[in-house]
Amino acid sequence: MRTLKLAAGWLLLSHALCVAQIRLPRLISDGMVLQRDQPIKIWGWASPKEKVELIFNKKTFKTTTPESGKWEIQLPAQIAATGAEMILKGKNEIKLKNIAFGDVWLCSGQSNMVLPMERVKEKYPDDIANADYPDIRNFFVQTLTELNAPKDDFPQGEWKAANPKDVLGFGAITFFFARDLYEKYKVPIGIINSSVGGTPIEAWISEEGFKRLPDIQKIIQKNKDTVYVNSFNRRPNLSQSRPQVQDLGQIEHWESVDYQPKGWRNINIPGFWEDQGLKDLNGVVWYRREIEIPQNWVNQSVKLYMGRIVDADEMYVNGKKIGNVTYQYPPRRYEIPANLLKAGKNTFVIRVTNTAGKGGFVPDKPYFMTTGGQEIDLKGTWQYKVGEVYQPINFAGFGGGLVRQNQPNALYNAMIAPILPLKIKGILWYQGETNANNPEPYDALMPALVNDWRKLWGNATLPFLGVQLANFQEVNYTPTESNWARLREAQNKALALPNTAVTVTIDVGEWNDIHPLNKQDIGKRLALSARNLAYGETDLVHSGPTLTSQSIENEKITLTFNNVAEGITSKDAEALRWFSVADYDKKFVWAKTRIVGKDKVEVWSESIKTPKYVRYAWQDNPEGVNFYNSANLPASPFRTDGETLDETKPWKGKKCAVALTYDDALNVHLNYAIPLLDSLSIKGTFYIAGSFEGFKNRMREWKRAADRGHELGNHTLFHPCDASLPGRSWVNPENDLSKYSLKRITDEIRLTNTLLESIDGKKNRTFAFTCGDTKVEGVEFMNDLKKDFTGARAVRAAMHKPNEIDLYSFDSYMINGETGEQLIQLVKKAQSEGKLLIFLFHGVGGEHSLNVSLEAHRQLLRYLKDNEKDIYIDTMLGVAEHIKALKNP
């Protein structure tokens, strides 16, 4: 017992001594680069009240540690220099050596930012061999996560200089970026690479950065609940839950030279097995081939290149395992030992495992082996046999797992917060692939990141240089929608903020690899932007052509660009590719092009007589782009048919709002109104009376209208009106609202909701009072139905601003015989007064006593479309939801 007490005492004493020691963060260490020309903060930890001295440049700086244990010492700004030293003294002494003062760049994002020089060593052997840059230094932040609060240090990490050995661990883009800047300015460059592959932008933003995104803030708070987070640890993982069916190839040792193959079939490498007869197979497939080896290869070390394999592989040569890779992205580069090959036939076996998507060998990658300048091609026919089939897993009763590195602010807390005390020159950001499946939120997330980090570093103009997504995936030779193009658009919008730049990379990607090997051009383009924004070379062209305006004349659209240097060029002297045009219907077709002068491009198509919109490179992979400026920088993808709406402002930032509503489900609505609306990409609300012939007889067409974005609103089942009011002699006695009970009207309305949901599959919609009547038995019946509807439309000729609107009594203008000009004047009034205008149409070109001519209706819609930059046009449901959001931010 006495021995135990003595041991415990020594532990407590050792702990106290440890606490008393000055401790520095990992970033403040030998070989560090500190930001020149700015006041410098050196910080660390020690015991409370401990006196700390810093000796630098023959001067002594002192402080006393506060109760928190964290101390700081401020040093004056320093000019660029290398080889400096610092000494820190407290109860211990630390000497820091080989300090440089230069420019520090934070480089962050996902895998393309962190992809190391080692992965591109075959492409850049001379750059690696000649990497003798002691003043280019890299600090690599290991992958860390933290869900609760920002961390103040990293558990490990060190500064390394660029030499042929250590440069292999530098991010390839960051090395080429730093080298260009160093060779230009001869100033030490420090790179802090804090990046994690496969992560979303949300993980990199601080909790404070989400202050305008309350839904994400709720996730952050939920993730601080340890019980909630730990509950995911009890959920099954894939390897434990999969039925334990063993791989027959491992049981029978198909890799062995003694194995006699039976039942093997032909398959091609490269290629995916799903494309070669193995439908929807997740599991293990073995590949086998005998290859003739010449005598002069014997006893030689041979390099084997097997491209890229989805997902994991094990490589065997003559029965011996020479290596394996556990996931799909790394290139397969193996070394065959010198004593393993023999003259004549040699057996090569590859065990490939795939759990999702297409498995196999990615096309257009290198498949060969080489030694002494000779090569043997490994593409062609191999044999295969299925070793194991993975059965689908039923996770009934379990939700999805919680991947910590994908959670909001989890990477910021662990991998960015510890860097904040360090002054930096600027930020490089390469991320977006993970968010590309849902690109719309990126419109808000990207500027949130930029503004968040600038605020955290206390610099509202901190240079922020982003890399746009490269071209990737199969080439689509028809104009199409593209999530990758949409995310590039979001990147462009965010990087229109002051002192930001976007590096375009749609010409350096690879269709079959999300990690293109050409990192040098990206680094060089980033360096151009840095020179312009951060180093004051304001006349330096650092961007490709950027659209500034368009004009339409004589069935052609003329586009004007800036950032053209000496002028727009076609890189291959052919007509500019990947331009498409469309009319109001947004049905894009490929366009012909002509460069007009220094800064203009003319586009047109004989099949589009009235072109309104242009898109350029609006594809996942616009392969072979040739639209550049004279500085050899490519133009960024763009479209003129998109718009940015500010959801926080009335009418989403536009001057007024207009909703087009059509009552009674008439045939003319399907015959005339909807085709015109569709041709102009305008959405309307059609209030359906369930018993009307125009609805019952054409339900499929109404479903198609709903599928195209039109709202099917509720106009009750039998369209009852109050016959007791003056001028209502025409009302059918069976549908006399004055004879209804409250239950009857609410039942009919709810029944109509059920009917409409069976047509369009939607639960949310608006209601329109029939004949404008709002009461039954003297009671406002909508009070009983507010939970069933987002809003309701009445019939009073008035316009209102958002704060004046009753969601369950929208006013509207009932149209009967007005000319197109009269309708347009109503819109102009709404524009001038900033109000909501709701049109109520019945007949459109006939079929109702209340009618508007087709020409007047067409003139109105054309005016709306021509002025949509100033007019927020939406369905009644969309307008109601917008007003509700404004009232309840």
Coordinates of C-alpha atoms in Angstrom, one line a residue, residues 714 746 749-751 753-754 762-767 781-791 808 877:
N714 CA -58.6 23.4 -54.3
T746 CA -65.2 21.4 -44.9
I749 CA -63.0 20.7 -49.4
R750 CA -61.0 18.0 -47.6
L751 CA -62.3 15.4 -50.0
N753 CA -57.7 17.7 -51.3
T754 CA -57.6 13.9 -51.2
K762 CA -48.7 16.6 -53.1
K763 CA -50.1 17.6 -49.7
N764 CA -49.4 21.3 -49.8
R765 CA -51.7 23.6 -51.9
T766 CA -53.8 26.7 -51.7
F767 CA -57.6 27.2 -51.7
F781 CA -65.2 28.3 -42.6
M782 CA -61.5 28.8 -43.4
N783 CA -60.8 29.0 -39.7
D784 CA -61.4 25.3 -39.5
L785 CA -59.2 24.6 -42.5
K786 CA -56.0 26.6 -42.0
K787 CA -54.0 23.5 -41.1
D788 CA -55.1 22.0 -44.5
F789 CA -53.8 24.9 -46.6
T790 CA -50.9 27.3 -46.9
G791 CA -53.1 30.1 -48.1
Y808 CA -56.1 33.2 -45.9
L877 CA -48.5 28.2 -53.3

